[in-house]
Coordinates of C-alpha atoms and ligand atoms in Angstrom, one line a residue:
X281 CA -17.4 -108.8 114.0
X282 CA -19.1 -105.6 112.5
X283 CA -17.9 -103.5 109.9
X284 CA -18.1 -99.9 109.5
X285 CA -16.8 -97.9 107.1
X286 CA -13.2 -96.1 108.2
X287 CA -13.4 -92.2 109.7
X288 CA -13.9 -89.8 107.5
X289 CA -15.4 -92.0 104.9
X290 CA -18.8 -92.7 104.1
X291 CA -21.4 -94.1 102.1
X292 CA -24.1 -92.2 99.8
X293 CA -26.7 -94.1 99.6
X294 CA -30.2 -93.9 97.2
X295 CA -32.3 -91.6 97.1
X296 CA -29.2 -89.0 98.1
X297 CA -27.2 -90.2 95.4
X298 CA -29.8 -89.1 92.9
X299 CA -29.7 -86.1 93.4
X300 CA -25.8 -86.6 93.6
X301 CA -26.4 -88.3 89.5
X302 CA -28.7 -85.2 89.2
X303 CA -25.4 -82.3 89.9
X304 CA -22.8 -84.4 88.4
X305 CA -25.5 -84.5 85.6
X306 CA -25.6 -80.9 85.3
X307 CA -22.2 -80.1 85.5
X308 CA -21.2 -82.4 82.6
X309 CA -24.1 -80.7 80.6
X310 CA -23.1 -77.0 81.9
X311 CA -18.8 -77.9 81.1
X312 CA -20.0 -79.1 77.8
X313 CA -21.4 -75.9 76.3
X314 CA -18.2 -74.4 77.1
X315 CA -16.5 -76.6 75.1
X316 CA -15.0 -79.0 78.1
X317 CA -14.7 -82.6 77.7
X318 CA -14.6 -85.7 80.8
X319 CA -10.9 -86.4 81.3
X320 CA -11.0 -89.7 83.3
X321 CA -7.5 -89.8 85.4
X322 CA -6.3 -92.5 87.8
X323 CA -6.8 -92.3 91.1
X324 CA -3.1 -93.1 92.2
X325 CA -0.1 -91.6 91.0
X326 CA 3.6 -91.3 91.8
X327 CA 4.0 -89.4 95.0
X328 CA 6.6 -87.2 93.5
X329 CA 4.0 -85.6 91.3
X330 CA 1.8 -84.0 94.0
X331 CA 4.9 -83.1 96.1
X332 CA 6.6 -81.5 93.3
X333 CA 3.3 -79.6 92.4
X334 CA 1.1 -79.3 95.4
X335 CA 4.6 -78.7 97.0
X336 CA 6.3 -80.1 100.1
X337 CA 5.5 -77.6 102.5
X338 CA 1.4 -77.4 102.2
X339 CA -0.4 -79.1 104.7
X340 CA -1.6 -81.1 102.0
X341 CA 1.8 -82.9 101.1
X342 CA 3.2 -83.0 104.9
X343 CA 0.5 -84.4 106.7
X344 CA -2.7 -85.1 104.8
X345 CA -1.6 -87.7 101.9
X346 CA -2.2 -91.2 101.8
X347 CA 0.8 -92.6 100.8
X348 CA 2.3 -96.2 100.0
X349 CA 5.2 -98.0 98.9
X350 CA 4.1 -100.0 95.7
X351 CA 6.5 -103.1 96.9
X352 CA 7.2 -105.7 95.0
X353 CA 7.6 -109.4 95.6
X354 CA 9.9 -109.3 98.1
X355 CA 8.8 -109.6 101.7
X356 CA 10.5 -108.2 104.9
X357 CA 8.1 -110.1 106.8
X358 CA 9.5 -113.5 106.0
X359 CA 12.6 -112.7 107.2
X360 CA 13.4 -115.0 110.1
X361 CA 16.8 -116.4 110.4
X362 CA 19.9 -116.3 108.8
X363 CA 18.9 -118.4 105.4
X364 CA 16.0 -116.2 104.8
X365 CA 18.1 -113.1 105.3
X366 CA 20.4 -114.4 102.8
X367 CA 17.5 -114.9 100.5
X368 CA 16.1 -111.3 101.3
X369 CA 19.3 -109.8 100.4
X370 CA 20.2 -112.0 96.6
X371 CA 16.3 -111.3 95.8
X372 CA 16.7 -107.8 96.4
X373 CA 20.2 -107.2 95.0
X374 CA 18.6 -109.1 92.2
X375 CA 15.9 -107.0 92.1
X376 CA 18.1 -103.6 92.5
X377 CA 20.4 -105.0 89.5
X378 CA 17.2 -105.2 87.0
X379 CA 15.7 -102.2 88.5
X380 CA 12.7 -103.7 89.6
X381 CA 13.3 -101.8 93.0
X382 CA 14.5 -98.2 92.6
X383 CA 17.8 -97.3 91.9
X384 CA 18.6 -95.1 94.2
X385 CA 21.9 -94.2 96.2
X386 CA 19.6 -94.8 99.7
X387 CA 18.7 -97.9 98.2
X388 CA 22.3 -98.7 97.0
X389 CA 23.8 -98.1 100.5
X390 CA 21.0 -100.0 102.2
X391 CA 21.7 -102.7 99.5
X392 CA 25.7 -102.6 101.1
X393 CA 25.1 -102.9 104.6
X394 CA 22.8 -106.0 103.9
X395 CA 25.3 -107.4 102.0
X396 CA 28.3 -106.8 104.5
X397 CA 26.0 -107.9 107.5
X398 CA 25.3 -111.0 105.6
X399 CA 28.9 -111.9 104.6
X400 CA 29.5 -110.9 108.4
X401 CA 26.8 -113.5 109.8
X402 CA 28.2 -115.8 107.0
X403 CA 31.7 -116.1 108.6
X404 CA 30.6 -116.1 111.9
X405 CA 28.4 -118.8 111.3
X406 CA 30.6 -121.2 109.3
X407 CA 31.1 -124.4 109.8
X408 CA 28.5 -124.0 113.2
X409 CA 26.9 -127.1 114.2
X410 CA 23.7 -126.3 116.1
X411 CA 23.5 -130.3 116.8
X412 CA 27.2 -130.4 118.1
X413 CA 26.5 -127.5 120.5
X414 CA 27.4 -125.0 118.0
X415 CA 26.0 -121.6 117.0
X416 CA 22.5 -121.7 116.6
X417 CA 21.8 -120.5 113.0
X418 CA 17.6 -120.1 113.6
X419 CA 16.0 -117.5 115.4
X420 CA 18.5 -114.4 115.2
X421 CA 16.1 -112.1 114.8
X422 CA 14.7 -112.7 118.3
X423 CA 18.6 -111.6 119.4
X424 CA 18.6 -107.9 120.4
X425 CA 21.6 -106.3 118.8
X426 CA 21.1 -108.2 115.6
X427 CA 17.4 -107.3 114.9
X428 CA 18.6 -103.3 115.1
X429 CA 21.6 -104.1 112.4
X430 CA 19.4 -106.0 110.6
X431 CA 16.1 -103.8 110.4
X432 CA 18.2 -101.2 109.9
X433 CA 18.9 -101.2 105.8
X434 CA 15.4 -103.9 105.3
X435 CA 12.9 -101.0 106.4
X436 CA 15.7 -98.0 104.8
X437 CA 15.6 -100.4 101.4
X438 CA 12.5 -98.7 99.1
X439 CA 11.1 -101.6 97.4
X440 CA 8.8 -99.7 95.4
X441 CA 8.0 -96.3 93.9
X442 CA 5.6 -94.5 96.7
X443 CA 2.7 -93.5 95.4
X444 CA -0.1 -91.5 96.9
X445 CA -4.0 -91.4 96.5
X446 CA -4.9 -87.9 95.1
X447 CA -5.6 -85.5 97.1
X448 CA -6.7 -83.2 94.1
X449 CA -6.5 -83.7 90.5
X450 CA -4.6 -80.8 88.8
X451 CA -1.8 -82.3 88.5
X452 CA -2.7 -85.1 87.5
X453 CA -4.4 -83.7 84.5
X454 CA -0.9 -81.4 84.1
X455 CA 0.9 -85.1 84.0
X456 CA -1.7 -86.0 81.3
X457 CA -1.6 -83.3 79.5
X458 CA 2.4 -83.4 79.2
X459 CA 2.3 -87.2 78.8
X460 CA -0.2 -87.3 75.7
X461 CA 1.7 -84.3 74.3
X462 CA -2.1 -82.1 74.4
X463 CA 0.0 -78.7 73.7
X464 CA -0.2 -80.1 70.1
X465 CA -4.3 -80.0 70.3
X466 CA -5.5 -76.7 68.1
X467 CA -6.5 -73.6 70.6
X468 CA -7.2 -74.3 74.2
X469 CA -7.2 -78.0 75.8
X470 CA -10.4 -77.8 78.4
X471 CA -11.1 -80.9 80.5
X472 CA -12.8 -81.9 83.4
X473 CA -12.9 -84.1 86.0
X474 CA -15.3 -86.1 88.8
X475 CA -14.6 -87.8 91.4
X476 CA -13.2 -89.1 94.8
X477 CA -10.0 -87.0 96.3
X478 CA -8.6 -88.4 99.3
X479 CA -6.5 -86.0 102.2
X480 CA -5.8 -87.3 106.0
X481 CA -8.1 -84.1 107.6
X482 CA -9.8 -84.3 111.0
X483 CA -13.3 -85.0 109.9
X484 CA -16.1 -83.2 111.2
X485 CA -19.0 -81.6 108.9
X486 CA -18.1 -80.9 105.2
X487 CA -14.9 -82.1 105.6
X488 CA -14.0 -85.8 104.9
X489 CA -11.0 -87.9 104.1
X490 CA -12.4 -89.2 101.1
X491 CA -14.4 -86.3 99.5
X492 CA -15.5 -85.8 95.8
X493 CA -14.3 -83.0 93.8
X494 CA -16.4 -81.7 90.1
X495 CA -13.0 -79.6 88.9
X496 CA -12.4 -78.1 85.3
X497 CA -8.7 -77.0 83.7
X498 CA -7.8 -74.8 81.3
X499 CA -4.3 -75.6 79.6
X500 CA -3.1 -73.0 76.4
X501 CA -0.7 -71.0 74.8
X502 CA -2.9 -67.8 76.6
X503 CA -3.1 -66.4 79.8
X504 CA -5.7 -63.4 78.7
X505 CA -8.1 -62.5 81.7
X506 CA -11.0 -63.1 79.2
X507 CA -10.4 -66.9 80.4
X508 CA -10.0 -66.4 83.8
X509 CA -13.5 -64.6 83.4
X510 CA -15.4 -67.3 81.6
X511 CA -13.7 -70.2 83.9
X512 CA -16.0 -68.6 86.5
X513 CA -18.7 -67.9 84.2
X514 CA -18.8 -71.4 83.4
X515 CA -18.8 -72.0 86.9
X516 CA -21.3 -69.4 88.1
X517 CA -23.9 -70.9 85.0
X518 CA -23.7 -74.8 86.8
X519 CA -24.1 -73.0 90.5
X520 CA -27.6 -71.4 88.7
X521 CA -28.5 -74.8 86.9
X522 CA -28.1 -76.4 90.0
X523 CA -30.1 -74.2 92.1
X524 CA -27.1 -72.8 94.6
X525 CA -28.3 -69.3 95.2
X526 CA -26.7 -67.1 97.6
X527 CA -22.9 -68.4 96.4
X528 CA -20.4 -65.7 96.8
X529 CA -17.4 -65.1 94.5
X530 CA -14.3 -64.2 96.1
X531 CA -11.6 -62.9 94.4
X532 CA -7.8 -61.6 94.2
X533 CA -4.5 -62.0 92.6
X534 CA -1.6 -63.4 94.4
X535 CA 1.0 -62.0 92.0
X536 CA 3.7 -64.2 89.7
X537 CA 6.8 -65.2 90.3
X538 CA 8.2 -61.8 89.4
X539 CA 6.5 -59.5 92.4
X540 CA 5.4 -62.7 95.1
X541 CA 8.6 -63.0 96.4
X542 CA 9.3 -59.6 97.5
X543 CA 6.0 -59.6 99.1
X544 CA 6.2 -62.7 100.4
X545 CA 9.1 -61.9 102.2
X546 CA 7.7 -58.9 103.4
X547 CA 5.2 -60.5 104.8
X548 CA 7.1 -62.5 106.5
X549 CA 9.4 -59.4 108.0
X550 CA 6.4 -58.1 109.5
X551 CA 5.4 -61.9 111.1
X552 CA 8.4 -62.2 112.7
X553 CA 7.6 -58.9 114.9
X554 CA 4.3 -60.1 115.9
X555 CA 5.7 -63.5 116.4
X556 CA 4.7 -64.0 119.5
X557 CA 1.5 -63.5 119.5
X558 CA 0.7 -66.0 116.7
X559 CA -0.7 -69.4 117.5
X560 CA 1.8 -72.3 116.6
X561 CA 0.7 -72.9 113.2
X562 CA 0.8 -69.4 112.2
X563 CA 4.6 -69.4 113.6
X564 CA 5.6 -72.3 111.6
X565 CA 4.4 -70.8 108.2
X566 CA 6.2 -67.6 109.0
X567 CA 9.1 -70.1 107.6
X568 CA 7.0 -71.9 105.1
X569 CA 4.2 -70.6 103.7
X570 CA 3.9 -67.3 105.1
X571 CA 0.5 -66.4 102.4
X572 CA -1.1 -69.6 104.2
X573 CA -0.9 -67.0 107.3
X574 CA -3.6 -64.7 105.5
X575 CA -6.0 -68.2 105.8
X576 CA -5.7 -68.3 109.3
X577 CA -9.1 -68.7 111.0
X578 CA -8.1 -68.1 114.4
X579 CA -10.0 -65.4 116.2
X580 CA -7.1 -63.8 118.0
X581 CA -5.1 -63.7 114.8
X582 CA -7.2 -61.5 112.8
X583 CA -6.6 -58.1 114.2
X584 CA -2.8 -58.9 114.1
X585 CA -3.3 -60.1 109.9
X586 CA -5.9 -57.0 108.8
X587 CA -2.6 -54.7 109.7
X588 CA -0.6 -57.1 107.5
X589 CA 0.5 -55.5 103.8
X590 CA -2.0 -56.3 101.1
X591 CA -0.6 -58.1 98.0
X592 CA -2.6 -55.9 95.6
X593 CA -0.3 -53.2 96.5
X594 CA 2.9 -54.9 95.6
X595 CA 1.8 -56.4 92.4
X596 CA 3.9 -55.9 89.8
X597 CA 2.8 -53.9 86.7
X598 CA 1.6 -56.9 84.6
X599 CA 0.2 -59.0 87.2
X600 CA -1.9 -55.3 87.9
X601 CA -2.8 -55.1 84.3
X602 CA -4.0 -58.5 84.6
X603 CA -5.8 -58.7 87.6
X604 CA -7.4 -55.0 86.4
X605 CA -8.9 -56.6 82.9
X606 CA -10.3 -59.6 85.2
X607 CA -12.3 -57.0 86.9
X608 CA -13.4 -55.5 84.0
X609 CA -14.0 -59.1 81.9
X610 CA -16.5 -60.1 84.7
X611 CA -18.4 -57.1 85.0
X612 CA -19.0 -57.4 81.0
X613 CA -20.4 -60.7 82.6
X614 CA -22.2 -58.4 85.0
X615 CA -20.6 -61.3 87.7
X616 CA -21.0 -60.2 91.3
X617 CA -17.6 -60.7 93.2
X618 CA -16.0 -59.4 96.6
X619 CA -12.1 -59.0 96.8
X620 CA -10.5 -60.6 99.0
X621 CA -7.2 -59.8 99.5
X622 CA -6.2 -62.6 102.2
X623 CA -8.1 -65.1 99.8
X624 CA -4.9 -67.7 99.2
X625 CA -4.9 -71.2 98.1
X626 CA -3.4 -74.1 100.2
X627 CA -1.3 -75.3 97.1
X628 CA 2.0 -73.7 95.6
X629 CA 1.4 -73.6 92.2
X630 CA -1.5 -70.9 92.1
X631 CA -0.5 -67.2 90.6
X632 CA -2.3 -64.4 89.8
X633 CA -6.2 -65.3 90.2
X634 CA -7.1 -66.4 92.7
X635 CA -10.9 -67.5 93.9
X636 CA -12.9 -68.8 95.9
X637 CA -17.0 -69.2 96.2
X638 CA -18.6 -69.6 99.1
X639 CA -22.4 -71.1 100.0
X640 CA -24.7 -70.6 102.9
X641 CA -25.8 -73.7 105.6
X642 CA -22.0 -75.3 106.0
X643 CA -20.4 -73.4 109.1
X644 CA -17.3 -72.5 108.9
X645 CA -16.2 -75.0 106.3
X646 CA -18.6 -72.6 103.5
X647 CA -16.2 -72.8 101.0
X648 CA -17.7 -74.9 98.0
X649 CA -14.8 -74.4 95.6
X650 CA -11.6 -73.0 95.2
X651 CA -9.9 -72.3 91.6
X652 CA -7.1 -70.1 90.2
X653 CA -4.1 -69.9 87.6
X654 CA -1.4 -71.8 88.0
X655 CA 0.9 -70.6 84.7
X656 CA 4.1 -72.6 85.7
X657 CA 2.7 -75.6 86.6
X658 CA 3.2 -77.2 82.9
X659 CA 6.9 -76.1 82.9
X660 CA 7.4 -77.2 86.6
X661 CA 6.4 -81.1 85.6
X662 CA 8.4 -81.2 82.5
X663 CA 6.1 -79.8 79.8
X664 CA 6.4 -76.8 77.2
X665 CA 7.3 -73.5 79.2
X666 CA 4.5 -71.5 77.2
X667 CA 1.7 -73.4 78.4
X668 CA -0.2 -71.3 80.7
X669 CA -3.4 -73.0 82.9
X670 CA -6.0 -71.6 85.2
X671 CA -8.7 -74.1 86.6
X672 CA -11.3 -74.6 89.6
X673 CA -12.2 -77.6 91.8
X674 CA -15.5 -77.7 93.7
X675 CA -16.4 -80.1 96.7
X676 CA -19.2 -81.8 95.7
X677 CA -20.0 -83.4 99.6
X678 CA -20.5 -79.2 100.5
X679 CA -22.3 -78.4 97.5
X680 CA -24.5 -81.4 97.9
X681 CA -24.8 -80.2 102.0
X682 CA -25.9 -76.8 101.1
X683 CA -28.2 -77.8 98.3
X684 CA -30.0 -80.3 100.9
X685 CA -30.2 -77.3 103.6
X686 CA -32.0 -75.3 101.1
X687 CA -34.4 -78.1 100.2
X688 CA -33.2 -80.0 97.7
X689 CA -34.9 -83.4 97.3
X690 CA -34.3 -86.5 95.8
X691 CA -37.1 -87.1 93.9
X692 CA -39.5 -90.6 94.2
X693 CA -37.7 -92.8 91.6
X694 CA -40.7 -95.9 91.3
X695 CA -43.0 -95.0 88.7
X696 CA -45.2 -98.1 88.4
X697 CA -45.6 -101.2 91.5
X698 CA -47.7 -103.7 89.9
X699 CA -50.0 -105.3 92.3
X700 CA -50.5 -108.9 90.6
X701 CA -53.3 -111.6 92.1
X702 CA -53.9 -114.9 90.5
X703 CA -51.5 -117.3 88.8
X704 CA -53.0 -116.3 85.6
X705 CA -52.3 -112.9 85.7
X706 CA -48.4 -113.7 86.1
X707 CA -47.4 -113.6 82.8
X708 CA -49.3 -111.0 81.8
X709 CA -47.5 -108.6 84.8
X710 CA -44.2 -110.1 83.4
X711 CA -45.0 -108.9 80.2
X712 CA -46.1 -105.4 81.0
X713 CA -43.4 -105.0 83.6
X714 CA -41.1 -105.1 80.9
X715 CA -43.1 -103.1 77.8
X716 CA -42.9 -100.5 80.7
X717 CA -39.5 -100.5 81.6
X718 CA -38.6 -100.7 78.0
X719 CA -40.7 -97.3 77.9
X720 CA -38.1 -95.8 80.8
X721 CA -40.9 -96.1 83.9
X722 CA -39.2 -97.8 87.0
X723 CA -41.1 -100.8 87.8
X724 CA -41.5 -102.7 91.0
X725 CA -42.5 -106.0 90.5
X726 CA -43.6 -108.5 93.1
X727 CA -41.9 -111.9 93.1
X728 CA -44.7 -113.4 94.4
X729 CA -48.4 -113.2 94.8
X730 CA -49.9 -111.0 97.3
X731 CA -52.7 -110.1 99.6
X732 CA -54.6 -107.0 97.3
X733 CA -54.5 -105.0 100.6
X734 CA -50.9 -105.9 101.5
X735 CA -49.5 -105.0 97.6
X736 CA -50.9 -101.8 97.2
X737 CA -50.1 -101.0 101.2
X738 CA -46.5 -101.8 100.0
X739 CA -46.6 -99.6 96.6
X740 CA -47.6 -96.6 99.4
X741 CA -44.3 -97.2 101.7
X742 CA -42.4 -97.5 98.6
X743 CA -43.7 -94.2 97.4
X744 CA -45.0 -95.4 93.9
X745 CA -46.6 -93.0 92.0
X746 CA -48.8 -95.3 90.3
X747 CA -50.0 -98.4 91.0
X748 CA -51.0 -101.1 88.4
X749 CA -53.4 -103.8 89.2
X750 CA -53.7 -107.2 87.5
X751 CA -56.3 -109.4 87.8
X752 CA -58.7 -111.8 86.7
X753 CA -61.4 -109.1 85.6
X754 CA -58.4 -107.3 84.3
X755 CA -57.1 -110.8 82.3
X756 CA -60.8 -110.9 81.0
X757 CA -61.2 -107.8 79.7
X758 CA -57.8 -107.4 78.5
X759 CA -57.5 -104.3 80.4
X760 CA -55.5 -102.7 83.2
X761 CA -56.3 -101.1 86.5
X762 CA -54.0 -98.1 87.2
X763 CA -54.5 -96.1 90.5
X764 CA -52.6 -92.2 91.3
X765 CA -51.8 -92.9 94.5
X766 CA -51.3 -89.4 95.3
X767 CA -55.0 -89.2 95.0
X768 CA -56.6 -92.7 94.8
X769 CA -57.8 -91.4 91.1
X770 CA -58.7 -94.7 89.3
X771 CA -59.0 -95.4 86.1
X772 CA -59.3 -99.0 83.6
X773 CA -57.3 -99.4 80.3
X774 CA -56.0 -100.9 77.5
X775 CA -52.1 -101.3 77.5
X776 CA -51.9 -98.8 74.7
X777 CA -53.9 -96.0 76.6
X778 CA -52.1 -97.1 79.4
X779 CA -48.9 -96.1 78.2
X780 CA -50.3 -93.0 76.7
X781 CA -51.8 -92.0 80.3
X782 CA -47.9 -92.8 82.3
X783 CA -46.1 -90.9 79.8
X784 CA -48.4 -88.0 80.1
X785 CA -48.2 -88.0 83.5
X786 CA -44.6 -87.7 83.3
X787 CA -44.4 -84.7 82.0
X788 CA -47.0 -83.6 84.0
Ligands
LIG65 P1 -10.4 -75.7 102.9 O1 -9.7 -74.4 103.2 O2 -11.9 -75.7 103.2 O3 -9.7 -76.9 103.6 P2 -8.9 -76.2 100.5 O4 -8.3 -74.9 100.3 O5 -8.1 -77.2 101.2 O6 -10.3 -76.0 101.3 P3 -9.0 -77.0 97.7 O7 -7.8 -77.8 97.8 O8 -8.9 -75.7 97.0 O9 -9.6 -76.8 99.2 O10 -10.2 -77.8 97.2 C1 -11.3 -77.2 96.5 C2 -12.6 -77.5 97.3 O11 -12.6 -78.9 97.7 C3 -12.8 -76.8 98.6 O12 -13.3 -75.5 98.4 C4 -13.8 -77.7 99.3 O13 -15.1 -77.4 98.9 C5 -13.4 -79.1 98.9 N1 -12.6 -79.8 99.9 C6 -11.3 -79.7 100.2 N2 -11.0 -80.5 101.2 C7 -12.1 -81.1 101.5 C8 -12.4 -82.2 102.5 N3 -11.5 -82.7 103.3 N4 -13.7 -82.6 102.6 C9 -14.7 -82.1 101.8 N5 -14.4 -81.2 100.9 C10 -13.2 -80.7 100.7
LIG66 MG1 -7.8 -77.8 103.2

């Protein structure tokens, strides 16, 4: 038996995740000049809280999330004749009575049709002999009427919560935010967030079921476009410290709640008369999600979408206003952008901004992160109605892709290989080994002795920059050989020049 790891899924391994260390590095260093601070968030949550904010008709809460019931003790599988049925049913009408399954009217009338199939079975069986010839009381499961009564109300009976993996974090930080009462907090709340996402997608390059998301949020009592503007700032300032050039900003405004409607059903007027002539996801989202139309990537769609209306010219007064001063806030910034008026995000609870940034070297999946505001969300998940909220998430796996495409290298991480011969010298390789490490060089030490030529053949495959020799002249003279390897420059010292010489060749 061999294992892989499941589609969609896969490993980073050293040297990649260095340079992996090395981004995450300098988006925590980037976030925190702007004031943001980690928020660490679990990476399951109720499943509720991604349909109610994501929303139930994205791709993302229909089809792509991992979701499980969080059952408790009681085990459907065990059910195998009538006595364990009977114990099925008192453990779960047990369970329903402390509310340790949930309480709800499904589960009560699931709970009732066990309970009358039990008594049912009970009378039936009564008084049955199976040693007299009787009824037999065992394997009624194996029956095939019974097995549909019976499986039925166990498999309709939720023994658990359902929960989901994330499949982005927003709301979870929303939840948080709500939950630790952070509208209290003086001025704005700013977090962000790293790590793994998980979303049931057809894998293929750049796009993985689990992928890795860097994502920051902005949650305050203000929804002035100067925020919007430095959001990307900040974002545009860890593309440049990470080395991304040729990143696009996309941008547009998808109205609010007071002027999307009207568009969005005149948008989806005008689908219904081309109809026909849309591919079958299009057609579906003409019910909907008829903005996730516009994000179509189907060639013989996009004549029939670039004579679809443009939301820019249905915006209502304020959402102009707004979406004029976002304009004008990033070219203060002097931030290059391109509007995009089809530019629309996958998940419900975006209004107004919109964005998107896109990187060379990834094919068609280019984007590298989407963000926008999403004012309502707070008050949609229970929170204070004034808290507005615009934030970003970029995918780390496509960042790192295009990064690597324009040359990015992990760099060699072994500093020192310390080619020890003799007994004697042992100790004394033990000894620096450590002073070294101690002094932050990476260190490769050799368990056991070897062959000069062998060691130092060794340090070369593992890419050491220097290499360390100790020996008995070495011992003697209470001195060490270091070698470049890059060059086979050579040179003998004490341990204290020694030191002096790595560390200046660090910063070299
Ligand atoms: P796409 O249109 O490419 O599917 P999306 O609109 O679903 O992206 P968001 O939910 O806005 O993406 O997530 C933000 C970013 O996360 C994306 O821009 C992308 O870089 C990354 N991302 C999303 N889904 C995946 C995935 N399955 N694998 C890798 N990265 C992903
Ligand atoms: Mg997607």
């Amino acid at each position: 038996m061999k294992f892989q790891a499941i589609k969609g899924v896969r490993d980073i391994l050293p040297p990649e995740s260095e340079l992996w260390n090395r981004v995450e590095q300098a988006a925590r260093e980037v976030f925190a000049t702007y004031g943001y601070g980690e928020i660490r968030l679990p990476i399951f949550e109720p499943t509720e809280l991604f349909a109610r904010s994501v929303g139930l008709d994205t791709d993302i809460v229909s089809k792509e999330m991992y979701s499980f019931e969080d059952r408790s003790f009681l085990a459907r599988e065990e059910i195998r004749d009538f006595a364990s049925f009977a114990e099925f049913v008192a453990g779960a009408e047990r369970a329903f009575k402390a509310g340790e399954i949930p309480q709800t009217s499904n589960n009560a009338s699931a709970l009732g049709e066990m309970v009358r199939y039990r008594d049912e079975l009970a009378k039936e069986f009564r008084g049955a002999d199976p040693t007299k010839g009787g009824k037999d009381l065992g394997d009624f499961t194996n029956q095939l009427v019974r097995p549909y009564k019976l499986l039925g109300p166990v498999f309709a009976l939720q023994m658990g919560p359902s929960l989901s993996l994330r499949p982005e974090a927003t709301a979870s930080v929303v939840r948080a935010y709500i939950e630790y009462g952070m509208h209290t907090r003086p001025g704005n709340v700013k977090l962000y967030y790293i790590g793994p996402m998980f979303r049931r997608e057809r894998p293929q390059k750049g796009r993985y079921r689990q992928f890795y998301q860097i994502g920051a949020e902005l949650l305050g009592p203000s929804d002035h476009a100067a925020l919007d503007a430095e959001v990307i700032e900040m974002l545009l300032a860890f593309f440049s410290r990470v080395n991304l050039t040729s990143a696009k900003l996309y941008i547009n405004s998808i109205g609010d709640k007071n002027c999307r409607p009207a568009y969005v059903e005149r948008l989806r007027a005008e689908l219904q008369r081309v109809r026909e002539k849309l591919g079958a996801d299009s057609q579906r989202r003409i019910e909907t999600n008829p903005l996730r139309v516009l994000d179509s990537k189907l060639p013989e769609e996009q004549p029939i979408i670039d004579k679809l209306p443009h939301i820019a010219d249905c915006l209502c007064d304020s959402c102009r206003e707004h979406y004029e001063e976002l304009k004008r806030q990033l070219a203060l910034r002097k931030i290059e952008y391109q509007e995009n008026w089809r530019l629309v995000r996958g998940l419900d609870y975006y209004m107004r901004t919109t964005f998107e940034i896109t990187a060379p070297g990834l094919g068609s999946q280019n984007a590298v992160c989407g963000g926008g505001r999403y004012d309502g969300l707070v008050e949609l998940l229970g929170g204070p109605a004034a808290t507005k909220g615009i934030g970003f998430a970029i995918g780390t796996d496509r960042l790192m892709l295009s990064l690597q495409e324009a040359g990015a290298a992990a760099k060699c991480a072994l500093d020192v290989y310390i080619a020890w011969m003799g007994v004697q010298a042992y100790p004394a390789a033990v000894a620096l080994a450590r002073k070294l490490r101690e002094h932050n060089f990476s260190v490769e030490l050799p368990p056991q002795e070897m062959k000069f030529g062998k060691s130092l053949s060794l340090a070369d495959r593992l890419g050491a920059r220097f290499a360390v020799i100790v020996g008995e002249d070495e011992l003697a003279a209470r001195q060490f050989t270091v070698k470049r390897l890059a060059d086979g420059d050579q040179r003998r010292l004490p341990e204290s020049d020694l030191l002096e010489y790595l560390t200046s060749s660090r910063t070299a």
